[in-house]
Every structure is written in C-alpha cells, then in structure tokens.
Amino acid sequence: MTKHQPIRLAVFASGNGSNFEAVAQSIQKGEVDGELALLVCDQPGAFVLTRAEKLGVPAVTFTPKTFESKADYEREVLAHLEEAKVDLIVLAGYMRIVGKTLLKAYPERIINIHPSLLPSYPGRQGIVDAFMDKVEQTGVTVHLVDEGVDTGPVLAQETVAIEPDDTIDSLERKIHAVEHELFPKVIQKVIKKLQKEHV
Ligand code: GRF
C-alpha cells in the first residue's frame, strides 16, 4: 500500500514512441510512482501503438481530421481521459498543438518534452534546426504546456554538446538518450508535487 493515491498518467504520442517506452519502463521499475492509464495516439499505425500493446498499456487511437473541429476532437479525447481517471498528461512526441478544451480540463497538468534548449528552436525540427545553425550546444527541455508552440514554464533542461564530427543522426541519438533519462525524472518530480497537493 502506498501512502498516496497513485497518480494516473496518459501519454500522448504520434510516432515512434521511444519516450513513451522509457516512461513505461520507469514506471515498471518503480522509478516513477504513477500508473500508466492510457496511451492517446493521433496517428493510426504509429509504432508507439505496437510498443503499447507489448507493454500491456491500454491505447486509444484517433483520426483528428475526421472531427468537425479541434474542440470536438479534444472533447472525445477528454471523455477517454475521464473514463480512465487520468490526473496528468504527458506529451511525448505528440505532433499537435493542445487546444483550449484539454488545457482547461488539465491546468498545469500537461507536460511536454522538446529536443532543444527552449526558447531556442521550437517547432517540429528542433534537432535539425540546431544542427543546421552550427551551434556548439543544444539539448532537451521539459516544460508545462500552454496554448503556444513549445512555450510554457520550463521544468528542466539538459545540455547536449554538438561535436565537430556529429551528424544529424548521431546528434539525434544523443538527444534521445538524454530524453529517456530526463523525462521520467521530471515526471516523478511532478507526481510528487501533485501527491503533496492531494494530501
Ligand atoms: C522527441 O525527440 C521529443 O522530444 C519530441 O518528439 C520526439 C519523439 O520521439 N517532442 P519518440 O516518439 O518518443 O521516439
């Protein structure tokens, strides 16, 4: 028996899902004190769904363009989150801007991981943009989500050096390795804070 109610997480992802898997494994190892209640995927056929099946995580997939509006789509997502009693949303490669419906339902309870040192290089191509700019360092940011694109208060950042012999591929590998360590740690910190608030 734990002292606190377990915090229930939903991970939102659109693609490969390596961060989803890192979070799921950290939960299984007991390093993150939460329950992975749901994977929300907006891309039918994404590899993250295969990972979820293997790990036994319930998943729901949507095709957002079949909804009349973003609000309609998010209302449907919200119904699933409520049914799964989700406390905290974790965006892990979710390639969509979160709208008002979800932001209102989960104030300061949506976090995102981004592959750059925000506010530098927001958007879809954070790794490539930093590499092309020939900067000496880039990194990883975990932040609270607001209505902007990769804005919102920063919770943690870690730097990754870009060495002269790096390629986009090698840089991507280094960044992902940092993400897989940093994200579960920050999620655990957020969970602890939420548990304190619940006491
Ligand atoms: C990560 O680099 C994350 O920072 C960004 O999207 C990528 C997702 O990778 N938001 P994966 O699907 O977790 O492997």
mmCIF file of C-alpha atoms and ligand atoms in Angstrom:
data_model
loop_
_atom_site.group_PDB
_atom_site.id
_atom_site.type_symbol
_atom_site.label_atom_id
_atom_site.label_comp_id
_atom_site.label_asym_id
_atom_site.label_seq_id
_atom_site.Cartn_x
_atom_site.Cartn_y
_atom_site.Cartn_z
ATOM 1 C CA MET A 1 0.000 0.000 0.000
ATOM 2 C CA THR A 2 1.312 3.406 -0.863
ATOM 3 C CA LYS A 3 0.634 6.401 1.318
ATOM 4 C CA HIS A 4 -0.658 8.421 -1.604
ATOM 5 C CA GLN A 5 -3.283 7.795 -4.226
ATOM 6 C CA PRO A 6 -1.395 6.706 -7.341
ATOM 7 C CA ILE A 7 -1.257 9.443 -9.959
ATOM 8 C CA ARG A 8 -2.675 8.198 -13.245
ATOM 9 C CA LEU A 9 -0.874 9.234 -16.414
ATOM 10 C CA ALA A 10 -1.876 9.432 -20.035
ATOM 11 C CA VAL A 11 0.908 9.643 -22.603
ATOM 12 C CA PHE A 12 0.063 11.339 -25.902
ATOM 13 C CA ALA A 13 2.248 10.324 -28.846
ATOM 14 C CA SER A 14 2.154 10.409 -32.637
ATOM 15 C CA GLY A 15 5.081 8.338 -33.847
ATOM 16 C CA ASN A 16 7.929 6.129 -32.777
ATOM 17 C CA GLY A 17 7.271 6.201 -29.054
ATOM 18 C CA SER A 18 10.748 5.724 -27.590
ATOM 19 C CA ASN A 19 9.920 8.257 -24.862
ATOM 20 C CA PHE A 20 6.625 6.523 -24.176
ATOM 21 C CA GLU A 21 8.542 3.290 -23.687
ATOM 22 C CA ALA A 22 11.140 4.945 -21.439
ATOM 23 C CA VAL A 23 8.357 6.322 -19.230
ATOM 24 C CA ALA A 24 6.530 2.967 -19.180
ATOM 25 C CA GLN A 25 9.720 1.150 -18.186
ATOM 26 C CA SER A 26 10.491 3.649 -15.437
ATOM 27 C CA ILE A 27 7.027 3.029 -14.025
ATOM 28 C CA GLN A 28 7.521 -0.732 -14.220
ATOM 29 C CA LYS A 29 10.853 -0.409 -12.401
ATOM 30 C CA GLY A 30 9.201 1.681 -9.690
ATOM 31 C CA GLU A 31 11.289 4.761 -10.507
ATOM 32 C CA VAL A 32 8.175 6.707 -11.404
ATOM 33 C CA ASP A 33 5.412 6.421 -8.872
ATOM 34 C CA GLY A 34 2.468 6.572 -11.247
ATOM 35 C CA GLU A 35 0.145 4.365 -13.210
ATOM 36 C CA LEU A 36 0.188 4.416 -16.974
ATOM 37 C CA ALA A 37 -3.555 4.519 -17.544
ATOM 38 C CA LEU A 38 -3.716 5.300 -21.251
ATOM 39 C CA LEU A 39 -1.801 5.968 -24.451
ATOM 40 C CA VAL A 40 -3.526 8.508 -26.702
ATOM 41 C CA CYS A 41 -2.320 8.311 -30.295
ATOM 42 C CA ASP A 42 -3.438 10.570 -33.140
ATOM 43 C CA GLN A 43 -1.804 8.527 -35.913
ATOM 44 C CA PRO A 44 -3.320 5.152 -36.755
ATOM 45 C CA GLY A 45 -0.489 2.709 -37.431
ATOM 46 C CA ALA A 46 2.153 4.599 -35.444
ATOM 47 C CA PHE A 47 4.866 2.360 -33.964
ATOM 48 C CA VAL A 48 4.068 3.633 -30.468
ATOM 49 C CA LEU A 49 0.888 1.514 -30.640
ATOM 50 C CA THR A 50 2.940 -1.640 -31.111
ATOM 51 C CA ARG A 51 5.036 -0.676 -28.097
ATOM 52 C CA ALA A 52 1.879 -0.114 -26.015
ATOM 53 C CA GLU A 53 0.484 -3.497 -26.947
ATOM 54 C CA LYS A 54 3.743 -5.220 -25.997
ATOM 55 C CA LEU A 55 3.838 -3.381 -22.679
ATOM 56 C CA GLY A 56 0.159 -4.032 -21.944
ATOM 57 C CA VAL A 57 -0.753 -0.342 -21.848
ATOM 58 C CA PRO A 58 -4.333 0.464 -22.942
ATOM 59 C CA ALA A 59 -4.339 2.634 -26.033
ATOM 60 C CA VAL A 60 -6.836 4.682 -27.946
ATOM 61 C CA THR A 61 -6.258 5.960 -31.476
ATOM 62 C CA PHE A 62 -7.940 8.870 -33.176
ATOM 63 C CA THR A 63 -8.001 10.357 -36.655
ATOM 64 C CA PRO A 64 -8.383 14.046 -35.765
ATOM 65 C CA LYS A 65 -9.254 15.174 -39.287
ATOM 66 C CA THR A 66 -12.480 13.167 -39.147
ATOM 67 C CA PHE A 67 -13.765 15.526 -36.434
ATOM 68 C CA GLU A 68 -15.514 18.771 -37.310
ATOM 69 C CA SER A 69 -13.282 20.863 -35.080
ATOM 70 C CA LYS A 70 -10.332 20.668 -32.723
ATOM 71 C CA ALA A 71 -12.757 21.172 -29.828
ATOM 72 C CA ASP A 72 -14.833 18.175 -30.958
ATOM 73 C CA TYR A 73 -11.712 16.040 -31.207
ATOM 74 C CA GLU A 74 -10.484 17.112 -27.799
ATOM 75 C CA ARG A 75 -13.887 16.563 -26.191
ATOM 76 C CA GLU A 76 -13.743 12.968 -27.390
ATOM 77 C CA VAL A 77 -10.189 12.572 -26.066
ATOM 78 C CA LEU A 78 -11.304 14.109 -22.780
ATOM 79 C CA ALA A 79 -14.100 11.563 -22.416
ATOM 80 C CA HIS A 80 -11.492 8.791 -22.592
ATOM 81 C CA LEU A 81 -9.218 10.576 -20.126
ATOM 82 C CA GLU A 82 -12.076 10.964 -17.675
ATOM 83 C CA GLU A 83 -13.094 7.347 -18.063
ATOM 84 C CA ALA A 84 -9.504 6.283 -17.358
ATOM 85 C CA LYS A 85 -9.368 8.717 -14.401
ATOM 86 C CA VAL A 86 -6.256 10.421 -15.752
ATOM 87 C CA ASP A 87 -4.588 13.002 -13.474
ATOM 88 C CA LEU A 88 -1.609 14.056 -15.576
ATOM 89 C CA ILE A 89 -0.990 14.271 -19.332
ATOM 90 C CA VAL A 90 2.479 13.652 -20.713
ATOM 91 C CA LEU A 91 3.170 14.683 -24.318
ATOM 92 C CA ALA A 92 5.909 12.512 -25.798
ATOM 93 C CA GLY A 93 6.251 13.288 -29.483
ATOM 94 C CA TYR A 94 2.627 14.407 -29.851
ATOM 95 C CA MET A 95 2.741 16.426 -33.063
ATOM 96 C CA ARG A 96 -0.297 18.571 -32.411
ATOM 97 C CA ILE A 97 -0.973 21.821 -30.585
ATOM 98 C CA VAL A 98 -3.041 21.237 -27.481
ATOM 99 C CA GLY A 99 -6.268 23.258 -27.578
ATOM 100 C CA LYS A 100 -8.364 25.034 -25.001
ATOM 101 C CA THR A 101 -10.575 22.056 -24.183
ATOM 102 C CA LEU A 102 -7.718 19.964 -22.822
ATOM 103 C CA LEU A 103 -5.822 22.921 -21.333
ATOM 104 C CA LYS A 104 -8.891 23.927 -19.341
ATOM 105 C CA ALA A 105 -9.538 20.387 -18.148
ATOM 106 C CA TYR A 106 -5.891 19.831 -17.111
ATOM 107 C CA PRO A 107 -4.489 23.197 -15.942
ATOM 108 C CA GLU A 108 -0.751 22.888 -15.249
ATOM 109 C CA ARG A 109 -1.148 19.174 -15.661
ATOM 110 C CA ILE A 110 0.134 18.763 -19.193
ATOM 111 C CA ILE A 111 3.865 18.437 -19.716
ATOM 112 C CA ASN A 112 5.896 18.154 -22.889
ATOM 113 C CA ILE A 113 9.389 17.121 -23.880
ATOM 114 C CA HIS A 114 11.136 19.031 -26.636
ATOM 115 C CA PRO A 115 14.505 18.282 -28.271
ATOM 116 C CA SER A 116 16.180 21.676 -27.895
ATOM 117 C CA LEU A 117 17.062 24.228 -25.267
ATOM 118 C CA LEU A 118 13.872 26.256 -25.425
ATOM 119 C CA PRO A 119 13.194 29.056 -26.221
ATOM 120 C CA SER A 120 15.719 28.218 -28.959
ATOM 121 C CA TYR A 121 14.469 26.009 -31.792
ATOM 122 C CA PRO A 122 10.803 25.417 -31.041
ATOM 123 C CA GLY A 123 8.640 23.572 -33.557
ATOM 124 C CA ARG A 124 8.807 20.281 -35.343
ATOM 125 C CA GLN A 125 12.510 20.257 -36.270
ATOM 126 C CA GLY A 126 14.313 21.223 -33.085
ATOM 127 C CA ILE A 127 17.237 18.865 -33.643
ATOM 128 C CA VAL A 128 17.799 19.633 -37.329
ATOM 129 C CA ASP A 129 17.390 23.388 -36.815
ATOM 130 C CA ALA A 130 20.069 23.478 -34.112
ATOM 131 C CA PHE A 131 22.400 21.289 -36.176
ATOM 132 C CA MET A 132 21.987 23.450 -39.296
ATOM 133 C CA ASP A 133 22.682 26.568 -37.261
ATOM 134 C CA LYS A 134 26.068 25.067 -36.300
ATOM 135 C CA VAL A 135 25.643 25.968 -32.637
ATOM 136 C CA GLU A 136 28.006 24.310 -30.173
ATOM 137 C CA GLN A 137 25.300 23.035 -27.931
ATOM 138 C CA THR A 138 21.652 22.168 -27.920
ATOM 139 C CA GLY A 139 19.687 19.993 -25.529
ATOM 140 C CA VAL A 140 16.389 18.842 -24.132
ATOM 141 C CA THR A 141 13.623 20.782 -22.372
ATOM 142 C CA VAL A 142 10.694 19.529 -20.319
ATOM 143 C CA HIS A 143 8.022 22.173 -19.811
ATOM 144 C CA LEU A 144 4.439 22.779 -18.810
ATOM 145 C CA VAL A 145 2.180 23.151 -21.813
ATOM 146 C CA ASP A 146 0.248 26.338 -22.544
ATOM 147 C CA GLU A 147 -1.550 27.465 -25.683
ATOM 148 C CA GLY A 148 1.687 28.276 -27.556
ATOM 149 C CA VAL A 149 4.044 26.071 -29.568
ATOM 150 C CA ASP A 150 6.724 24.765 -27.186
ATOM 151 C CA THR A 151 6.201 27.668 -24.803
ATOM 152 C CA GLY A 152 5.125 27.350 -21.174
ATOM 153 C CA PRO A 153 7.185 27.338 -17.973
ATOM 154 C CA VAL A 154 10.353 25.241 -18.131
ATOM 155 C CA LEU A 155 10.581 22.423 -15.584
ATOM 156 C CA ALA A 156 14.021 21.089 -16.560
ATOM 157 C CA GLN A 157 16.693 21.403 -19.220
ATOM 158 C CA GLU A 158 19.783 19.427 -20.057
ATOM 159 C CA THR A 159 22.506 20.440 -22.458
ATOM 160 C CA VAL A 160 23.890 18.244 -25.249
ATOM 161 C CA ALA A 161 27.143 19.267 -26.959
ATOM 162 C CA ILE A 162 27.312 19.256 -30.761
ATOM 163 C CA GLU A 163 30.773 17.953 -31.602
ATOM 164 C CA PRO A 164 32.506 18.738 -34.923
ATOM 165 C CA ASP A 165 32.119 15.102 -36.045
ATOM 166 C CA ASP A 166 28.433 14.866 -35.163
ATOM 167 C CA THR A 167 25.880 14.162 -37.870
ATOM 168 C CA ILE A 168 22.149 14.764 -37.578
ATOM 169 C CA ASP A 169 21.797 11.039 -36.798
ATOM 170 C CA SER A 170 24.420 10.985 -34.076
ATOM 171 C CA LEU A 171 23.008 14.152 -32.544
ATOM 172 C CA GLU A 172 19.535 12.650 -32.608
ATOM 173 C CA ARG A 173 20.806 9.561 -30.796
ATOM 174 C CA LYS A 174 22.488 11.679 -28.123
ATOM 175 C CA ILE A 175 19.383 13.790 -27.621
ATOM 176 C CA HIS A 176 17.095 10.781 -27.351
ATOM 177 C CA ALA A 177 19.409 9.151 -24.812
ATOM 178 C CA VAL A 178 19.192 12.305 -22.666
ATOM 179 C CA GLU A 179 15.413 12.466 -23.118
ATOM 180 C CA HIS A 180 14.930 8.896 -21.948
ATOM 181 C CA GLU A 181 16.784 9.682 -18.697
ATOM 182 C CA LEU A 182 15.462 13.179 -18.062
ATOM 183 C CA PHE A 183 11.762 12.751 -18.824
ATOM 184 C CA PRO A 184 10.992 10.034 -16.233
ATOM 185 C CA LYS A 185 12.904 12.022 -13.585
ATOM 186 C CA VAL A 186 10.896 15.177 -14.226
ATOM 187 C CA ILE A 187 7.634 13.229 -14.365
ATOM 188 C CA GLN A 188 8.463 11.760 -10.978
ATOM 189 C CA LYS A 189 9.059 15.264 -9.574
ATOM 190 C CA VAL A 190 5.720 16.467 -10.943
ATOM 191 C CA ILE A 191 3.983 13.413 -9.469
ATOM 192 C CA LYS A 192 5.470 14.108 -6.048
ATOM 193 C CA LYS A 193 4.238 17.674 -6.211
ATOM 194 C CA LEU A 194 0.733 16.540 -7.201
ATOM 195 C CA GLN A 195 0.699 13.970 -4.402
ATOM 196 C CA LYS A 196 1.615 16.665 -1.867
ATOM 197 C CA GLU A 197 -1.207 18.846 -3.149
ATOM 198 C CA HIS A 198 -3.630 15.926 -2.714
ATOM 199 C CA VAL A 199 -2.809 15.306 0.957
HETATM 200 C C1 GRF B 1 11.313 13.512 -29.141
HETATM 201 O O1 GRF B 1 12.537 13.996 -29.633
HETATM 202 C C2 GRF B 1 10.585 14.571 -28.369
HETATM 203 O O2 GRF B 1 11.436 15.463 -27.734
HETATM 204 C C3 GRF B 1 9.817 15.278 -29.461
HETATM 205 O O3 GRF B 1 9.419 14.267 -30.334
HETATM 206 C C4 GRF B 1 10.350 13.192 -30.270
HETATM 207 C C5 GRF B 1 9.569 11.939 -30.019
HETATM 208 O O4 GRF B 1 10.364 10.788 -30.121
HETATM 209 N N1 GRF B 1 8.742 16.055 -28.920
HETATM 210 P P1 GRF B 1 9.761 9.377 -29.691
HETATM 211 O O5 GRF B 1 8.480 9.186 -30.496
HETATM 212 O O6 GRF B 1 9.484 9.422 -28.222
HETATM 213 O O7 GRF B 1 10.785 8.347 -30.059
#
